[in-house]
mmCIF file of C-alpha atoms and ligand atoms in Angstrom:
data_model
loop_
_atom_site.group_PDB
_atom_site.id
_atom_site.type_symbol
_atom_site.label_atom_id
_atom_site.label_comp_id
_atom_site.label_asym_id
_atom_site.label_seq_id
_atom_site.Cartn_x
_atom_site.Cartn_y
_atom_site.Cartn_z
ATOM 1 C CA UNK A 1 71.631 117.964 80.518
ATOM 2 C CA UNK A 2 75.169 118.702 79.299
ATOM 3 C CA UNK A 3 75.129 122.231 80.720
ATOM 4 C CA UNK A 4 73.757 120.885 84.024
ATOM 5 C CA UNK A 5 76.719 118.511 84.256
ATOM 6 C CA UNK A 6 79.118 121.309 83.375
ATOM 7 C CA UNK A 7 77.712 123.638 86.038
ATOM 8 C CA UNK A 8 77.739 120.915 88.675
ATOM 9 C CA UNK A 9 81.038 119.151 88.046
ATOM 10 C CA UNK A 10 83.383 121.422 86.080
ATOM 11 C CA UNK A 11 85.547 124.362 87.098
ATOM 12 C CA UNK A 12 83.997 126.639 84.535
ATOM 13 C CA UNK A 13 86.619 129.315 85.152
ATOM 14 C CA UNK A 14 89.173 126.862 83.652
ATOM 15 C CA UNK A 15 87.223 126.561 80.395
ATOM 16 C CA UNK A 16 87.532 126.609 77.418
ATOM 17 C CA UNK A 17 89.717 123.530 77.409
ATOM 18 C CA UNK A 18 92.956 123.278 75.454
ATOM 19 C CA UNK A 19 92.122 120.170 73.420
ATOM 20 C CA UNK A 20 92.278 120.306 69.617
ATOM 21 C CA UNK A 21 89.189 120.382 67.467
ATOM 22 C CA UNK A 22 88.070 116.782 66.903
ATOM 23 C CA UNK A 23 89.957 115.364 69.902
ATOM 24 C CA UNK A 24 88.113 112.530 71.640
ATOM 25 C CA UNK A 25 89.145 113.481 75.180
ATOM 26 C CA UNK A 26 85.995 115.490 75.890
ATOM 27 C CA UNK A 27 83.764 112.484 75.161
ATOM 28 C CA UNK A 28 85.643 110.310 77.629
ATOM 29 C CA UNK A 29 85.666 113.021 80.271
ATOM 30 C CA UNK A 30 81.952 113.691 79.888
ATOM 31 C CA UNK A 31 81.310 109.931 80.211
ATOM 32 C CA UNK A 32 83.256 109.776 83.484
ATOM 33 C CA UNK A 33 81.304 112.728 84.865
ATOM 34 C CA UNK A 34 77.998 111.204 83.777
ATOM 35 C CA UNK A 35 78.898 107.933 85.512
ATOM 36 C CA UNK A 36 79.653 109.810 88.739
ATOM 37 C CA UNK A 37 76.377 111.681 88.409
ATOM 38 C CA UNK A 38 74.444 108.453 87.800
ATOM 39 C CA UNK A 39 75.924 106.936 90.955
ATOM 40 C CA UNK A 40 74.900 110.013 92.966
ATOM 41 C CA UNK A 41 78.283 110.277 94.649
ATOM 42 C CA UNK A 42 79.184 113.196 96.874
ATOM 43 C CA UNK A 43 81.749 115.378 95.103
ATOM 44 C CA UNK A 44 83.859 115.620 98.254
ATOM 45 C CA UNK A 45 84.173 111.824 98.401
ATOM 46 C CA UNK A 46 85.914 111.714 95.027
ATOM 47 C CA UNK A 47 89.560 112.317 94.225
ATOM 48 C CA UNK A 48 90.638 112.449 90.583
ATOM 49 C CA UNK A 49 94.346 111.946 89.974
ATOM 50 C CA UNK A 50 96.074 112.410 86.626
ATOM 51 C CA UNK A 51 99.591 112.240 85.218
ATOM 52 C CA UNK A 52 100.915 114.242 82.281
ATOM 53 C CA UNK A 53 99.586 114.466 78.758
ATOM 54 C CA UNK A 54 96.566 115.788 76.902
ATOM 55 C CA UNK A 55 94.095 113.538 78.722
ATOM 56 C CA UNK A 56 95.680 114.253 82.084
ATOM 57 C CA UNK A 57 94.722 117.910 81.724
ATOM 58 C CA UNK A 58 91.187 116.713 82.484
ATOM 59 C CA UNK A 59 91.710 116.772 86.247
ATOM 60 C CA UNK A 60 92.148 120.547 86.149
ATOM 61 C CA UNK A 61 88.711 121.014 84.584
ATOM 62 C CA UNK A 62 86.884 118.999 87.248
ATOM 63 C CA UNK A 63 85.459 120.357 90.477
ATOM 64 C CA UNK A 64 86.353 117.404 92.732
ATOM 65 C CA UNK A 65 89.402 116.869 94.888
ATOM 66 C CA UNK A 66 91.971 116.727 92.093
ATOM 67 C CA UNK A 67 95.685 116.120 91.841
ATOM 68 C CA UNK A 68 97.601 116.741 88.608
ATOM 69 C CA UNK A 69 100.847 114.860 89.144
ATOM 70 C CA UNK A 70 104.044 114.032 87.251
ATOM 71 C CA UNK A 71 104.470 111.968 84.093
ATOM 72 C CA UNK A 72 103.537 108.330 84.677
ATOM 73 C CA UNK A 73 103.102 108.691 88.426
ATOM 74 C CA UNK A 74 99.344 109.140 88.771
ATOM 75 C CA UNK A 75 98.894 105.619 90.153
ATOM 76 C CA UNK A 76 101.702 106.090 92.669
ATOM 77 C CA UNK A 77 100.054 109.279 94.001
ATOM 78 C CA UNK A 78 96.630 107.626 93.863
ATOM 79 C CA UNK A 79 97.898 104.663 95.901
ATOM 80 C CA UNK A 80 99.097 107.013 98.646
ATOM 81 C CA UNK A 81 95.818 108.938 98.593
ATOM 82 C CA UNK A 82 93.692 105.778 98.806
ATOM 83 C CA UNK A 83 95.872 104.382 101.559
ATOM 84 C CA UNK A 84 95.618 107.534 103.669
ATOM 85 C CA UNK A 85 91.841 107.844 103.154
ATOM 86 C CA UNK A 86 90.290 104.508 102.099
ATOM 87 C CA UNK A 87 86.806 106.079 102.084
ATOM 88 C CA UNK A 88 87.600 108.160 99.011
ATOM 89 C CA UNK A 89 86.595 107.039 95.526
ATOM 90 C CA UNK A 90 89.920 107.462 93.758
ATOM 91 C CA UNK A 91 89.772 107.787 89.975
ATOM 92 C CA UNK A 92 92.897 107.928 87.829
ATOM 93 C CA UNK A 93 92.817 109.609 84.431
ATOM 94 C CA UNK A 94 95.775 108.680 82.254
ATOM 95 C CA UNK A 95 96.898 108.311 78.645
ATOM 96 C CA UNK A 96 98.422 105.268 76.960
ATOM 97 C CA UNK A 97 101.971 106.648 77.134
ATOM 98 C CA UNK A 98 101.566 107.940 80.697
ATOM 99 C CA UNK A 99 100.045 104.669 81.903
ATOM 100 C CA UNK A 100 101.910 101.990 79.969
ATOM 101 C CA UNK A 101 105.381 103.462 79.367
ATOM 102 C CA UNK A 102 106.547 105.862 82.081
ATOM 103 C CA UNK A 103 103.917 104.557 84.496
ATOM 104 C CA UNK A 104 103.973 100.916 83.395
ATOM 105 C CA UNK A 105 105.441 99.616 86.626
ATOM 106 C CA UNK A 106 102.957 101.567 88.738
ATOM 107 C CA UNK A 107 100.159 100.038 86.682
ATOM 108 C CA UNK A 108 101.212 96.434 87.189
ATOM 109 C CA UNK A 109 101.777 96.881 90.917
ATOM 110 C CA UNK A 110 98.505 98.721 91.520
ATOM 111 C CA UNK A 111 96.733 95.876 89.706
ATOM 112 C CA UNK A 112 98.740 93.250 91.594
ATOM 113 C CA UNK A 113 97.736 94.787 94.929
ATOM 114 C CA UNK A 114 94.097 95.080 93.873
ATOM 115 C CA UNK A 115 93.908 98.499 95.481
ATOM 116 C CA UNK A 116 90.498 100.110 95.092
ATOM 117 C CA UNK A 117 91.307 102.616 92.345
ATOM 118 C CA UNK A 118 89.362 103.135 89.115
ATOM 119 C CA UNK A 119 91.783 103.777 86.262
ATOM 120 C CA UNK A 120 90.462 105.194 83.009
ATOM 121 C CA UNK A 121 92.977 105.099 80.168
ATOM 122 C CA UNK A 122 92.404 107.461 77.262
ATOM 123 C CA UNK A 123 94.108 105.357 74.573
ATOM 124 C CA UNK A 124 94.701 107.378 71.409
ATOM 125 C CA UNK A 125 97.665 105.229 70.266
ATOM 126 C CA UNK A 126 100.231 108.015 70.605
ATOM 127 C CA UNK A 127 101.765 110.676 72.845
ATOM 128 C CA UNK A 128 99.801 113.831 72.082
ATOM 129 C CA UNK A 129 100.936 116.709 74.251
ATOM 130 C CA UNK A 130 104.620 115.809 74.212
ATOM 131 C CA UNK A 131 104.775 115.847 70.424
ATOM 132 C CA UNK A 132 103.452 112.742 68.672
ATOM 133 C CA UNK A 133 106.014 110.154 69.778
ATOM 134 C CA UNK A 134 104.957 106.512 69.434
ATOM 135 C CA UNK A 135 103.724 104.866 72.633
ATOM 136 C CA UNK A 136 103.429 101.253 73.844
ATOM 137 C CA UNK A 137 99.910 101.314 72.358
ATOM 138 C CA UNK A 138 100.938 102.449 68.858
ATOM 139 C CA UNK A 139 100.152 99.549 66.526
ATOM 140 C CA UNK A 140 103.169 97.885 64.912
ATOM 141 C CA UNK A 141 104.004 99.615 61.660
ATOM 142 C CA UNK A 142 102.231 102.872 62.507
ATOM 143 C CA UNK A 143 104.131 106.140 62.552
ATOM 144 C CA UNK A 144 104.970 108.736 65.162
ATOM 145 C CA UNK A 145 107.518 111.554 65.328
ATOM 146 C CA UNK A 146 109.977 109.058 66.831
ATOM 147 C CA UNK A 147 109.053 106.353 64.317
ATOM 148 C CA UNK A 148 108.978 108.209 60.981
ATOM 149 C CA UNK A 149 109.316 104.961 58.975
ATOM 150 C CA UNK A 150 106.938 102.954 61.173
ATOM 151 C CA UNK A 151 107.055 101.507 64.665
ATOM 152 C CA UNK A 152 108.831 98.132 64.852
ATOM 153 C CA UNK A 153 107.682 97.379 68.444
ATOM 154 C CA UNK A 154 104.765 95.097 69.217
ATOM 155 C CA UNK A 155 102.065 97.086 70.969
ATOM 156 C CA UNK A 156 100.614 96.130 74.334
ATOM 157 C CA UNK A 157 97.107 94.824 74.777
ATOM 158 C CA UNK A 158 96.534 97.020 77.833
ATOM 159 C CA UNK A 159 93.520 95.070 79.072
ATOM 160 C CA UNK A 160 95.394 91.753 78.941
ATOM 161 C CA UNK A 161 98.252 93.407 80.801
ATOM 162 C CA UNK A 162 95.966 94.672 83.576
ATOM 163 C CA UNK A 163 94.193 91.322 83.809
ATOM 164 C CA UNK A 164 97.458 89.355 84.020
ATOM 165 C CA UNK A 165 98.769 91.741 86.679
ATOM 166 C CA UNK A 166 95.744 91.184 88.940
ATOM 167 C CA UNK A 167 93.025 93.753 88.167
ATOM 168 C CA UNK A 168 89.569 92.619 89.283
ATOM 169 C CA UNK A 169 87.536 94.610 86.732
ATOM 170 C CA UNK A 170 88.777 95.059 83.160
ATOM 171 C CA UNK A 171 86.805 96.580 80.302
ATOM 172 C CA UNK A 172 87.222 98.383 76.993
ATOM 173 C CA UNK A 173 85.068 100.719 74.973
ATOM 174 C CA UNK A 174 85.387 103.394 72.291
ATOM 175 C CA UNK A 175 84.300 107.007 72.099
ATOM 176 C CA UNK A 176 81.742 105.926 69.502
ATOM 177 C CA UNK A 177 80.097 103.812 72.213
ATOM 178 C CA UNK A 178 80.100 106.525 74.874
ATOM 179 C CA UNK A 179 77.160 104.982 76.755
ATOM 180 C CA UNK A 180 79.287 101.902 77.232
ATOM 181 C CA UNK A 181 82.057 104.026 78.786
ATOM 182 C CA UNK A 182 79.529 105.468 81.255
ATOM 183 C CA UNK A 183 78.355 102.004 82.294
ATOM 184 C CA UNK A 184 81.898 100.697 82.598
ATOM 185 C CA UNK A 185 83.040 103.611 84.761
ATOM 186 C CA UNK A 186 80.018 103.041 87.010
ATOM 187 C CA UNK A 187 80.939 99.356 87.339
ATOM 188 C CA UNK A 188 84.577 100.238 87.882
ATOM 189 C CA UNK A 189 83.745 102.612 90.724
ATOM 190 C CA UNK A 190 81.414 100.040 92.289
ATOM 191 C CA UNK A 191 84.067 97.305 92.093
ATOM 192 C CA UNK A 192 85.938 97.037 95.400
ATOM 193 C CA UNK A 193 89.382 96.594 93.914
ATOM 194 C CA UNK A 194 91.523 97.688 90.996
ATOM 195 C CA UNK A 195 89.416 98.557 87.961
ATOM 196 C CA UNK A 196 90.970 99.127 84.562
ATOM 197 C CA UNK A 197 88.877 100.789 81.876
ATOM 198 C CA UNK A 198 90.445 101.319 78.472
ATOM 199 C CA UNK A 199 88.691 103.821 76.248
ATOM 200 C CA UNK A 200 89.783 103.918 72.630
ATOM 201 C CA UNK A 201 89.809 107.528 71.528
ATOM 202 C CA UNK A 202 91.277 109.624 68.729
ATOM 203 C CA UNK A 203 94.098 112.112 68.276
ATOM 204 C CA UNK A 204 93.508 113.597 64.825
ATOM 205 C CA UNK A 205 96.359 116.073 65.294
ATOM 206 C CA UNK A 206 99.201 113.579 65.681
ATOM 207 C CA UNK A 207 98.135 109.951 65.210
ATOM 208 C CA UNK A 208 95.601 110.806 62.522
ATOM 209 C CA UNK A 209 97.868 113.080 60.495
ATOM 210 C CA UNK A 210 100.974 110.909 60.774
ATOM 211 C CA UNK A 211 99.088 107.806 59.701
ATOM 212 C CA UNK A 212 96.786 109.325 57.055
ATOM 213 C CA UNK A 213 93.690 108.334 59.020
ATOM 214 C CA UNK A 214 91.551 111.158 57.669
ATOM 215 C CA UNK A 215 89.608 113.615 59.779
ATOM 216 C CA UNK A 216 88.026 113.114 63.206
ATOM 217 C CA UNK A 217 84.811 111.714 61.713
ATOM 218 C CA UNK A 218 86.790 109.190 59.646
ATOM 219 C CA UNK A 219 88.704 108.130 62.748
ATOM 220 C CA UNK A 220 85.580 107.667 64.871
ATOM 221 C CA UNK A 221 83.955 105.733 62.017
ATOM 222 C CA UNK A 222 87.004 103.475 61.936
ATOM 223 C CA UNK A 223 86.647 102.840 65.684
ATOM 224 C CA UNK A 224 82.970 102.041 65.207
ATOM 225 C CA UNK A 225 83.734 99.582 62.394
ATOM 226 C CA UNK A 226 86.610 97.821 64.165
ATOM 227 C CA UNK A 227 85.028 97.365 67.596
ATOM 228 C CA UNK A 228 83.023 94.209 68.253
ATOM 229 C CA UNK A 229 81.264 93.273 71.454
ATOM 230 C CA UNK A 230 83.200 90.574 73.290
ATOM 231 C CA UNK A 231 80.394 88.017 73.046
ATOM 232 C CA UNK A 232 80.318 88.353 69.229
ATOM 233 C CA UNK A 233 84.129 88.587 69.022
ATOM 234 C CA UNK A 234 84.569 85.220 70.734
ATOM 235 C CA UNK A 235 82.515 83.548 67.989
ATOM 236 C CA UNK A 236 84.721 84.904 65.182
ATOM 237 C CA UNK A 237 87.375 82.807 63.455
ATOM 238 C CA UNK A 238 91.031 83.731 64.002
ATOM 239 C CA UNK A 239 91.041 85.262 60.536
ATOM 240 C CA UNK A 240 87.942 87.350 61.278
ATOM 241 C CA UNK A 241 89.438 88.534 64.573
ATOM 242 C CA UNK A 242 92.377 90.173 62.791
ATOM 243 C CA UNK A 243 91.867 93.955 62.804
ATOM 244 C CA UNK A 244 88.804 93.691 65.078
ATOM 245 C CA UNK A 245 88.918 94.919 68.670
ATOM 246 C CA UNK A 246 86.838 93.294 71.426
ATOM 247 C CA UNK A 247 84.932 95.754 73.603
ATOM 248 C CA UNK A 248 82.717 95.327 76.660
ATOM 249 C CA UNK A 249 83.366 93.886 80.098
ATOM 250 C CA UNK A 250 86.360 91.657 79.460
ATOM 251 C CA UNK A 251 87.152 90.316 82.903
ATOM 252 C CA UNK A 252 85.805 90.292 86.460
ATOM 253 C CA UNK A 253 86.875 88.407 89.564
ATOM 254 C CA UNK A 254 86.804 88.707 93.347
ATOM 255 C CA UNK A 255 89.955 89.166 95.375
ATOM 256 C CA UNK A 256 90.450 90.894 98.751
ATOM 257 C CA UNK A 257 91.058 94.617 98.403
ATOM 258 C CA UNK A 258 94.437 95.985 99.495
ATOM 259 C CA UNK A 259 93.503 98.698 102.040
ATOM 260 C CA UNK A 260 90.923 96.391 103.651
ATOM 261 C CA UNK A 261 93.510 93.644 103.970
ATOM 262 C CA UNK A 262 95.924 96.089 105.567
ATOM 263 C CA UNK A 263 93.299 97.362 107.997
ATOM 264 C CA UNK A 264 92.347 93.819 109.031
ATOM 265 C CA UNK A 265 95.972 92.965 109.661
ATOM 266 C CA UNK A 266 96.525 96.090 111.768
ATOM 267 C CA UNK A 267 93.597 95.137 114.028
ATOM 268 C CA UNK A 268 95.541 92.019 115.027
ATOM 269 C CA UNK A 269 98.449 93.992 116.448
HETATM 270 FE FE1 LIG B 1 93.732 115.585 71.506
HETATM 271 FE FE2 LIG B 1 95.859 114.859 70.039
HETATM 272 FE FE3 LIG B 1 95.219 117.439 70.264
HETATM 273 FE FE4 LIG B 1 96.206 116.110 72.348
HETATM 274 S S1 LIG B 1 97.286 116.559 70.430
HETATM 275 S S2 LIG B 1 94.459 117.536 72.385
HETATM 276 S S3 LIG B 1 95.274 114.075 72.095
HETATM 277 S S4 LIG B 1 93.978 115.839 69.291
#
């Protein structure tokens, strides 16, 4: 099955990939591809857009229409692409730094507009490719190359941010629960509006080493132990919720989609 997906959806001449041993990016990427395969979408009807960073290298490995853009700007490019061809399924692949720091404004405005883009954030709590700097998703107190004594910032809850900004589908999963990522990407693509899918993944090379998190297996085990399905999470006491992360479909609502609204308005003039 895996080799079938690789032959069908990957640019095999671009492999092997550059990701470190133990990196979680491959699990997220494979889950996205499996979701596309499950939906039976035509490859030519898909455009994958990425920014800069380890996860954003994924677009180069995929045999769809792909655009590897500049740091933080994937959603800006994706908005233009969706606007010029609303029939495309536009999927953005981004990291936590790319999406929430450099691209933070693009994120809130894409969500506010409810433009039909599926955004998958590979959240590994740190900047990987650029050298291990702390990101807006690095937990308070954790270390990065730019926070050698610990990060004093409060970290974003990316899903709450997307929800508050106007996203109509918001979910979170972990690379331990890869089947959940597949389902969420399917739902995100089916949602006619802005879909935000946070996948908690691991960077053993920077985040793991700088924070003494052990090896890749230890880090995935930690994700498994900290994640709790949202329905069970809501029943926990405030004390029990500390250090637990809710996963699952966190938020859904209906709002008119941006390109459809624009098209309807243009018909009036
Ligand atoms: Fe993965 Fe971290 Fe290596 Fe980047 S630096 S490929 S995120 S393990």
